[in-house]
Coordinates of C-alpha atoms in Angstrom, one line a residue:
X1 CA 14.7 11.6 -19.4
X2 CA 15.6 7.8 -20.2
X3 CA 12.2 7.8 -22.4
X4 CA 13.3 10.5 -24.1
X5 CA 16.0 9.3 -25.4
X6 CA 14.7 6.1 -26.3
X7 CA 12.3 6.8 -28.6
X8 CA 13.9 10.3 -30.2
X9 CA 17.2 7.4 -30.6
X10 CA 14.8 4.6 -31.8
X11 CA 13.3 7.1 -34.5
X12 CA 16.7 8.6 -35.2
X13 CA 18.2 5.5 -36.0
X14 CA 15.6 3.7 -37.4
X15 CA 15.7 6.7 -40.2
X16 CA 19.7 6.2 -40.3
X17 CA 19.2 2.6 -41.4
X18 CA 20.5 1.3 -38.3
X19 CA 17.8 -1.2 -37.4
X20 CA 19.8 -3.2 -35.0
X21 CA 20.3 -0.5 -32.7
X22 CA 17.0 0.9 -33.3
X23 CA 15.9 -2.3 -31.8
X24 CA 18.2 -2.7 -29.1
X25 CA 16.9 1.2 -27.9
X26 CA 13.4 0.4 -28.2
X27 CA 13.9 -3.1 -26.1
X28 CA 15.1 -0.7 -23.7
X29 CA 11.9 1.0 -23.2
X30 CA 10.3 -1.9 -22.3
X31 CA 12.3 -1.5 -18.9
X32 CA 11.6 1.7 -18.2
X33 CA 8.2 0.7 -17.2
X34 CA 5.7 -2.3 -18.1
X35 CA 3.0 -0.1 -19.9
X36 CA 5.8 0.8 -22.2
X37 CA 6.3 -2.6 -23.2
X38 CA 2.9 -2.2 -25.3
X39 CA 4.8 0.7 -26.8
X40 CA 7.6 -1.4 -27.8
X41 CA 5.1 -3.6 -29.3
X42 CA 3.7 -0.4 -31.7
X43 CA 7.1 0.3 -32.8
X44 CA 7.2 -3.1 -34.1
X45 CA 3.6 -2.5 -36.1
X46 CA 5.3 1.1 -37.1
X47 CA 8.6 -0.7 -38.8
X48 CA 6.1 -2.8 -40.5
X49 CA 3.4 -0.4 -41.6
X50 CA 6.0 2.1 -42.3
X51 CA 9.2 0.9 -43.2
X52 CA 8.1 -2.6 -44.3
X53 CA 10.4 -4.2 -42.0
X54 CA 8.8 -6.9 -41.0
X55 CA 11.6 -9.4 -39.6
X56 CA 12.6 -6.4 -37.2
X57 CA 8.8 -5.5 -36.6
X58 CA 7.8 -8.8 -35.9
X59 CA 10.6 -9.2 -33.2
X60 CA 9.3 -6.2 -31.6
X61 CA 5.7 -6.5 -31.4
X62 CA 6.0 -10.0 -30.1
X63 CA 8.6 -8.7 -27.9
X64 CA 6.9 -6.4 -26.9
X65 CA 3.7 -8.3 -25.9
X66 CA 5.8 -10.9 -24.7
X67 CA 7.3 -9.4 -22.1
X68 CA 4.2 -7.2 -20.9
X69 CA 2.7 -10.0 -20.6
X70 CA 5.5 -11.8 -17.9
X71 CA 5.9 -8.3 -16.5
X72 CA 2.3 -7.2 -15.6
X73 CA 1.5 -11.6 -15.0
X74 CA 4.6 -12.6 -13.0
X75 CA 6.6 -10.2 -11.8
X76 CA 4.1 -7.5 -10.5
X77 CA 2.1 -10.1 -8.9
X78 CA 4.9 -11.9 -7.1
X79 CA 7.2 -8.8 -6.0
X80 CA 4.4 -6.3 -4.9
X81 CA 3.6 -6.7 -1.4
X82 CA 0.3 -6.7 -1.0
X83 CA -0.3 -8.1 -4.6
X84 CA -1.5 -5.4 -6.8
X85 CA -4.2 -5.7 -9.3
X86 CA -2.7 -5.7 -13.1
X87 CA -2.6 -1.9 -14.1
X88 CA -5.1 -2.3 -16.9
X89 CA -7.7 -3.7 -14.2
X90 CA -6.9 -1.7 -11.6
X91 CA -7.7 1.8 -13.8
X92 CA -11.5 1.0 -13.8
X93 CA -11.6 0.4 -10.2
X94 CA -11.1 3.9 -8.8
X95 CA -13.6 5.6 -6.7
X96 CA -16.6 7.5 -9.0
X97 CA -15.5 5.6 -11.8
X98 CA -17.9 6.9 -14.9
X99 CA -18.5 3.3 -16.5
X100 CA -20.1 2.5 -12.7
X101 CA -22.8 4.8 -13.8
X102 CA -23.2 2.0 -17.0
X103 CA -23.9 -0.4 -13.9
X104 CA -20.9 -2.2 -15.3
X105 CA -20.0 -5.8 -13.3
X106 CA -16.6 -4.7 -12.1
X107 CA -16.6 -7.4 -10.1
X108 CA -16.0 -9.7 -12.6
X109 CA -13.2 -8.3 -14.0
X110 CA -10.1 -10.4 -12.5
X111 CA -6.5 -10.1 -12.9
X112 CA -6.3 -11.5 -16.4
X113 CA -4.9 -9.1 -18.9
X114 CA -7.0 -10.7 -21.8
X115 CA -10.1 -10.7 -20.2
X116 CA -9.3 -6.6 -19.4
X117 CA -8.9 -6.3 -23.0
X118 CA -12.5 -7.9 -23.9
X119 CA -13.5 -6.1 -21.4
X120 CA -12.8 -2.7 -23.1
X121 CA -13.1 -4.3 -26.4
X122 CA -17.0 -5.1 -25.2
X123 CA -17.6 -1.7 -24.0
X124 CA -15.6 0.6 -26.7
X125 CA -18.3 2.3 -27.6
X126 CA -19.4 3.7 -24.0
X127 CA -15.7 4.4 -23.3
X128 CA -15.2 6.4 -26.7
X129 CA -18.9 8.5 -25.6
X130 CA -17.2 9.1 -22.3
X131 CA -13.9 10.9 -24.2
X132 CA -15.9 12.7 -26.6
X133 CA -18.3 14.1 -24.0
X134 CA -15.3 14.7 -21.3
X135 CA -14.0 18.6 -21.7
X136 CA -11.4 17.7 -19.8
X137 CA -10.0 14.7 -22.1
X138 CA -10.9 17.1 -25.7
X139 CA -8.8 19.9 -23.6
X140 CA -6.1 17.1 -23.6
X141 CA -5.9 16.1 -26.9
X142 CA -6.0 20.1 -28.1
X143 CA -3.0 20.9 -26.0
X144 CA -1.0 17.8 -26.6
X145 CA -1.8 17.8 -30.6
X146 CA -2.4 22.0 -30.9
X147 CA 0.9 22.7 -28.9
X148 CA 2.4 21.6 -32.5
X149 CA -0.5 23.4 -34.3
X150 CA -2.1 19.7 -35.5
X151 CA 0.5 19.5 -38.1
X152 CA 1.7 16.1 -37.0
X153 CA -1.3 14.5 -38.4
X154 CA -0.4 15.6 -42.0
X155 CA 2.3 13.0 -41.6
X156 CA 0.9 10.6 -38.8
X157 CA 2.8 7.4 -39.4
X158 CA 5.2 8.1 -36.7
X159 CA 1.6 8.3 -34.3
X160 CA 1.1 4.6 -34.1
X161 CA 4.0 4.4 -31.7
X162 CA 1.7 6.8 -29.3
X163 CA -1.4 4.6 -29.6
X164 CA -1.1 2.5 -26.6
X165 CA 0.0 5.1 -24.3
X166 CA -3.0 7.5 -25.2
X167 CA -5.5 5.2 -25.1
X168 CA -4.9 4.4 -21.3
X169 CA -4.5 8.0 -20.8
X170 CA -7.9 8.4 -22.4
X171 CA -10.3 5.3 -21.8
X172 CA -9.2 5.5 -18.1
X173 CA -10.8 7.6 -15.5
X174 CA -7.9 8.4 -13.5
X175 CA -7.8 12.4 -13.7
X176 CA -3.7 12.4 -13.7
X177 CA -3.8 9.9 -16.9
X178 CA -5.0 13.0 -19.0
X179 CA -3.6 15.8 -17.1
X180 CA -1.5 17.4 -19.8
X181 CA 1.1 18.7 -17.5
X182 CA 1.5 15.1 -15.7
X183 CA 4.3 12.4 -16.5
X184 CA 1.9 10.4 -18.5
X185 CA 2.3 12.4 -21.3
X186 CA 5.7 11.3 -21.8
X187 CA 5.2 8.4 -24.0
X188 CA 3.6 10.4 -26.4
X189 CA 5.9 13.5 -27.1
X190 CA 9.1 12.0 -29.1
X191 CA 6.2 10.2 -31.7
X192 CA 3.8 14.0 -31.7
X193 CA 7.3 15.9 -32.6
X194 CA 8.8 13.4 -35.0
X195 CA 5.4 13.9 -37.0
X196 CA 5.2 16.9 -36.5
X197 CA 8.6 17.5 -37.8
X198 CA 7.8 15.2 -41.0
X199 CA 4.9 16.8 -41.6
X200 CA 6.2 20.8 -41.7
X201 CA 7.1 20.3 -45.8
X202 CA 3.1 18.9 -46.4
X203 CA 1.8 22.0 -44.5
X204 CA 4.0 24.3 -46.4
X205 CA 2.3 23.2 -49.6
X206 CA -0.9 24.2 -48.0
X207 CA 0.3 27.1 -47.1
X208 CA 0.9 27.9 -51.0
X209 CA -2.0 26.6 -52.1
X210 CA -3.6 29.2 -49.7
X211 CA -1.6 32.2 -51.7
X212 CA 0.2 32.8 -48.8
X213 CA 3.8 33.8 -48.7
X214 CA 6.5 30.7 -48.9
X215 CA 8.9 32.9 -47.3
X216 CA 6.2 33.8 -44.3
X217 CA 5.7 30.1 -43.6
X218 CA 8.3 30.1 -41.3
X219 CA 8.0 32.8 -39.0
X220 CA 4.7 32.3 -38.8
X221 CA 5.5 29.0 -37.8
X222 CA 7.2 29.8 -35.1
X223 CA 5.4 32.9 -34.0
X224 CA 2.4 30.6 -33.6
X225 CA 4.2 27.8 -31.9
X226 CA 6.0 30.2 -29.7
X227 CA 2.7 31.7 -28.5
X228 CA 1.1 28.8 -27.7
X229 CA 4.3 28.1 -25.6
X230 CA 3.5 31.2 -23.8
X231 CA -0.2 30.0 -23.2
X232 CA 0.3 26.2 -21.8
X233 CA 3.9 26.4 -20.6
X234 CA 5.2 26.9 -17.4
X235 CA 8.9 27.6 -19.0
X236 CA 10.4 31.6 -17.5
X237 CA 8.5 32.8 -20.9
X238 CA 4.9 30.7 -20.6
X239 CA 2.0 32.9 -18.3
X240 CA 1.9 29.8 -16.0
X241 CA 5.2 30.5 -14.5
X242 CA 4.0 34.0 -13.1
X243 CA 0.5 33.7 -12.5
X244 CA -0.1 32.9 -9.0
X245 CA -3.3 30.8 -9.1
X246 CA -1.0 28.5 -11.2
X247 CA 0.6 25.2 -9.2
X248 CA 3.6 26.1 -11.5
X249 CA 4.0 29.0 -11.1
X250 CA 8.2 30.0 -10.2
X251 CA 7.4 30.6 -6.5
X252 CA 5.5 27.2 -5.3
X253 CA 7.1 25.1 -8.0
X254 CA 10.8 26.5 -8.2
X255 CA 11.6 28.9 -5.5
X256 CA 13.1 27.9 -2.4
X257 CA 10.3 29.5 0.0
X258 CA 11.2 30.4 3.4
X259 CA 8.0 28.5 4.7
X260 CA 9.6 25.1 3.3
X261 CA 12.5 25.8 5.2
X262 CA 10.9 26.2 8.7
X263 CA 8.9 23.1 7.7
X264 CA 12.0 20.8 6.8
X265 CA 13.5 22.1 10.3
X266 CA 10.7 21.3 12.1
X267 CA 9.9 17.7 10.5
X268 CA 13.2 16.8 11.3
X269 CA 13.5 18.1 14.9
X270 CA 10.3 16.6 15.8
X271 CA 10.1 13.3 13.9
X272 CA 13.1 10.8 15.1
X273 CA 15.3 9.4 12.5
X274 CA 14.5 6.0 13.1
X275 CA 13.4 4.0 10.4
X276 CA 11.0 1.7 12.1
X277 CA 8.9 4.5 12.8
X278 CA 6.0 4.7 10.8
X279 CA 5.0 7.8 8.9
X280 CA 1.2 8.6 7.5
X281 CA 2.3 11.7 4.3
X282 CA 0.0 14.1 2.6
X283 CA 0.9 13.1 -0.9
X284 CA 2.0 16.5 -2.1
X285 CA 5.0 16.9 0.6
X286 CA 7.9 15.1 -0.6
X287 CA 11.4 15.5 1.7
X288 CA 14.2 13.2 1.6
X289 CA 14.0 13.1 5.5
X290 CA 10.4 11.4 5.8
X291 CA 10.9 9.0 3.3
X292 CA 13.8 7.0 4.5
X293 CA 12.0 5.1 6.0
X294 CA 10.9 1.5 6.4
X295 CA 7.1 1.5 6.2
X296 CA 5.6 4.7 4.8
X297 CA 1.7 5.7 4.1
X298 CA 0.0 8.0 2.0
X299 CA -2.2 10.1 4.3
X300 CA -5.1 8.7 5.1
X301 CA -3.6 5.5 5.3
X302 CA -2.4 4.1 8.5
X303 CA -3.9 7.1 10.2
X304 CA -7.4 5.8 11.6
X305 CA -7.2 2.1 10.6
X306 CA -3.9 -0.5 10.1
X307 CA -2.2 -0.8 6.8
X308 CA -0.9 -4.5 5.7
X309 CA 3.1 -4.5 6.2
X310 CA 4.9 -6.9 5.1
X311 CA 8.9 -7.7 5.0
X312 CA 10.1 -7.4 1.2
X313 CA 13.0 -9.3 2.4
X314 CA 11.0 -12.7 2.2
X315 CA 10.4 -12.5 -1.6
X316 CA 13.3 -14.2 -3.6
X317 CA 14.3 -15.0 -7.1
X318 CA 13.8 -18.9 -5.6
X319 CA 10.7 -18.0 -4.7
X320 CA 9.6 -16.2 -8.2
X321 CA 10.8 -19.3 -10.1
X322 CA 8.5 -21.9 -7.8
X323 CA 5.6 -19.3 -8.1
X324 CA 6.3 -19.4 -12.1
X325 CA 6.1 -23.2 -12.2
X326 CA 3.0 -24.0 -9.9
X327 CA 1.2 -20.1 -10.0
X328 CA 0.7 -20.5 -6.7
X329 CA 1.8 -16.9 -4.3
X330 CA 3.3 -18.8 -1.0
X331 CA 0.7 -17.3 2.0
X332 CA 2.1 -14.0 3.4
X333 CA 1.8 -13.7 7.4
X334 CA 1.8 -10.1 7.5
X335 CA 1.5 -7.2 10.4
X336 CA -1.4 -4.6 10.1
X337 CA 0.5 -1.7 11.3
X338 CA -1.0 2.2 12.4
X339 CA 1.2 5.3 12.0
X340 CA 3.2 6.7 14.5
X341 CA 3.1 9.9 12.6
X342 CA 0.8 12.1 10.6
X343 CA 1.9 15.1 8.4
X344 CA 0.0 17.3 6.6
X345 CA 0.4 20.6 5.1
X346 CA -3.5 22.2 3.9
X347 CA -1.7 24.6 1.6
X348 CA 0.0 22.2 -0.4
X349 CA -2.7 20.1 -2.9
X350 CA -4.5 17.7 -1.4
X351 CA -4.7 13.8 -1.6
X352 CA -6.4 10.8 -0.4
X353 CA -3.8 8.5 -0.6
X354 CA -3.1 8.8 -4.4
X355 CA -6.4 10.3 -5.3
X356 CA -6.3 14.3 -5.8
X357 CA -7.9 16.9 -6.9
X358 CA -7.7 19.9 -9.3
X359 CA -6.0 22.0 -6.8
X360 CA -6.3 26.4 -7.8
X361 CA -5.7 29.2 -5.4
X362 CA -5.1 27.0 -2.6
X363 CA -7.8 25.0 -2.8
X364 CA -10.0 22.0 -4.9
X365 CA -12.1 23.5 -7.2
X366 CA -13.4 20.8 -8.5
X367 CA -15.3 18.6 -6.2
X368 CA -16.7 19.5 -3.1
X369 CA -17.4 16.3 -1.7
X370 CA -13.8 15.8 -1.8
X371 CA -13.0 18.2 0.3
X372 CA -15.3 17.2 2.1
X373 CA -13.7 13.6 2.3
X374 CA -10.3 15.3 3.0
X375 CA -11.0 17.6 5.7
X376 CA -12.7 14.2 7.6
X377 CA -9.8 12.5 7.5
X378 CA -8.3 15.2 8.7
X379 CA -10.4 15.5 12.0
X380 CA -10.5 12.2 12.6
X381 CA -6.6 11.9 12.6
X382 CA -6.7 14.9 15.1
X383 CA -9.3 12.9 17.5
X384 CA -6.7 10.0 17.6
X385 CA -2.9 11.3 17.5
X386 CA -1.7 14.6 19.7
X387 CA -0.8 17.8 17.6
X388 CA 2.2 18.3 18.6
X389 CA 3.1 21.2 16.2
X390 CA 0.9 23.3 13.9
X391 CA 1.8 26.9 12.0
X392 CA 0.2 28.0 9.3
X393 CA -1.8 24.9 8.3
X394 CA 1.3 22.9 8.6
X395 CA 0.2 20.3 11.4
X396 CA 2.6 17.3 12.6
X397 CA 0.6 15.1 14.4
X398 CA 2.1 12.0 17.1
X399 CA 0.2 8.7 17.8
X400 CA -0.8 9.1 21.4
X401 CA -0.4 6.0 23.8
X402 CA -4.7 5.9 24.8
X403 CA -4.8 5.9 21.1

């Protein structure tokens, strides 16, 4: 919601004259989350390109870069426990990755954001082959662009704010980055309906030339926005809130089933309170009871081999400013650590750990060798923990002591 505002205000006001607190909004963004810093930087080259500010533009592409930069280079790898790759380099390391198929030296590919970005820069044209040939990525661009009918890009100065933010969505292989329904598409919907907005008088004057009616324009307009609403959205009026092969549809996305109740009692009747204990989660189950917790895994993790644990406690702000001077992380003695529990629930959508799959009537439809992956994770965490409860493809499973 935060996003939202900050862009919609930084356009508003921005248009009002009010540059300053254009500004001070769109340095807000950049805390929202680091990728959004790049946006920050792309307002900057919009206030230029478009407005001609450049005193104000400057300060937020540098900005913008700036603190990506420190963000993504400092405090991601200080604070993250394990270290985490930089997100850029991360993307092109998951599992089936399509430019793997280009026998493409991954390896080489270290946590330096500029050597990502030569990286891509050196491989553009395979990466653009991949989009254009992907019918899941064209499906993405029609629904994000067609849900306005395409009119923003009659007016498309306001889409080089979007820029960064689709391009990772796109050039990445990461199914969720160009799932049109998913949170990534966030960054991109206050620039689409700004254009789109300025661009409704340019595609009246096609309408004209066309001999159509100026006074249909309108409620054509919106009888042809509101339908596509109906197609793609899973709003009380959109098909995807009713049908029930859709994962958003009103009953397993809204409604308070009966089933989730059982399963909330049971979690919490069978799985102690404590916080030390260690609990193994199928992605797609999210209760406020499981995750208070100290140490939590994303099933498979944790389940048939120990996850690194460390105490977040031991990194400080003295600590961040000695790593800053020498870029040296201090060593980190850490625990490798098993889960006490496992919990799983078959009819919710399936993960491995934060990789899923296109989950339709219950089950993936997409890729049977990841359901074949899942369901032998599954086994193998029933050879090594006890069930101890199991309804309906809702299994708790306990950590035996031969185990």
């Amino acid at each position: 919601m935060q996003l939202y505002f900050l862009l919609f205000g930084f356009f508003f006001l921005e248009r009002q004259g009010k540059i300053g607190l254009a500004i001070t909004l769109a340095v807000l963004l950049a805390l929202v989350k680091e990728i959004f810093a790049l946006q920050v930087a792309f307002c900057g080259i919009f206030l230029i390109l478009s407005r001609k500010k450049w005193a104000a533009g400057m300060f937020l592409f540098v900005f913008g870069i700036i603190y990506f930069y420190v963000a993504t280079h400092y405090f991601l790898r200080y604070f993250n426990i394990p270290p985490l790759m930089d997100p850029l380099s991360s993307a092109f390391h998951s599992k089936g990755n399509y430019l793997q198929s280009l026998q493409t030296p991954f390896a080489l590919i270290s946590n330096n954001e500029v050597q990502t970005v030569i990286f891509i820069a050196s491989n553009l044209h395979h990466i653009l082959w991949e989009v254009l040939t992907n019918p899941e990525k064209i499906k993405y661009l029609i629904y994000i662009f067609g849900a306005l009918g395409f009119i923003s890009f009659l007016k498309p100065r306001s889409l080089i704010v979007l820029l960064p933010i689709l391009a990772i969505n796109l050039f990445f292989p990461n199914k969720l980055y160009y799932g049109y329904a998913n949170h990534y598409t966030a960054g991109l919907i206050a620039p689409i309906i700004i254009a789109f907005a300025e661009g409704l008088p340019t595609a009246q004057q096609y309408w004209k030339k066309l001999k159509f009616s100026v006074q249909s324009f309108i409620p054509v307009t919106i009888s042809c926005l509101l339908f596509i609403h109906i197609l793609i959205s899973p709003s009380p009026i959109g098909r995807h809130f009713y049908l029930k092969e859709s994962k958003l549809n009103y009953n397993s996305a809204y409604k308070a089933e009966e089933r989730n109740e059982w399963i909330k009692s049971k979690i919490m009747n069978l799985i102690p309170s404590d916080q030390n204990i260690i609990l193994a989660v199928q992605n797609s189950i999210n209760f406020e009871y499981l995750v208070q917790r100290k140490d939590i895994f994303s099933f498979p993790d944790g389940t048939a081999y120990p996850i690194p644990v460390v105490d977040s406690s031991i990194k400080t702000w003295a600590g961040f400013l000695k790593y800053v001077r020498s870029g040296e992380l201090e060593k980190i003695l850490h625990d490798k650590k098993l889960a006490d529990y496992a919990i799983l629930d078959l009819k919710k959508p399936w993960f491995i750990a934060g990789r899923g799959c296109n989950w339709v009537e219950g089950r993936c439809s997409d890729a049977k060798n990841f359901e074949e992956e899942f369901l032998h994770h599954v086994d193998t965490a029933k050879k090594v923990f006890e069930t101890i409860y199991e309804k309906d493809q809702f299994i708790i499973l306990k950590r035996s002591s031969s185990s």
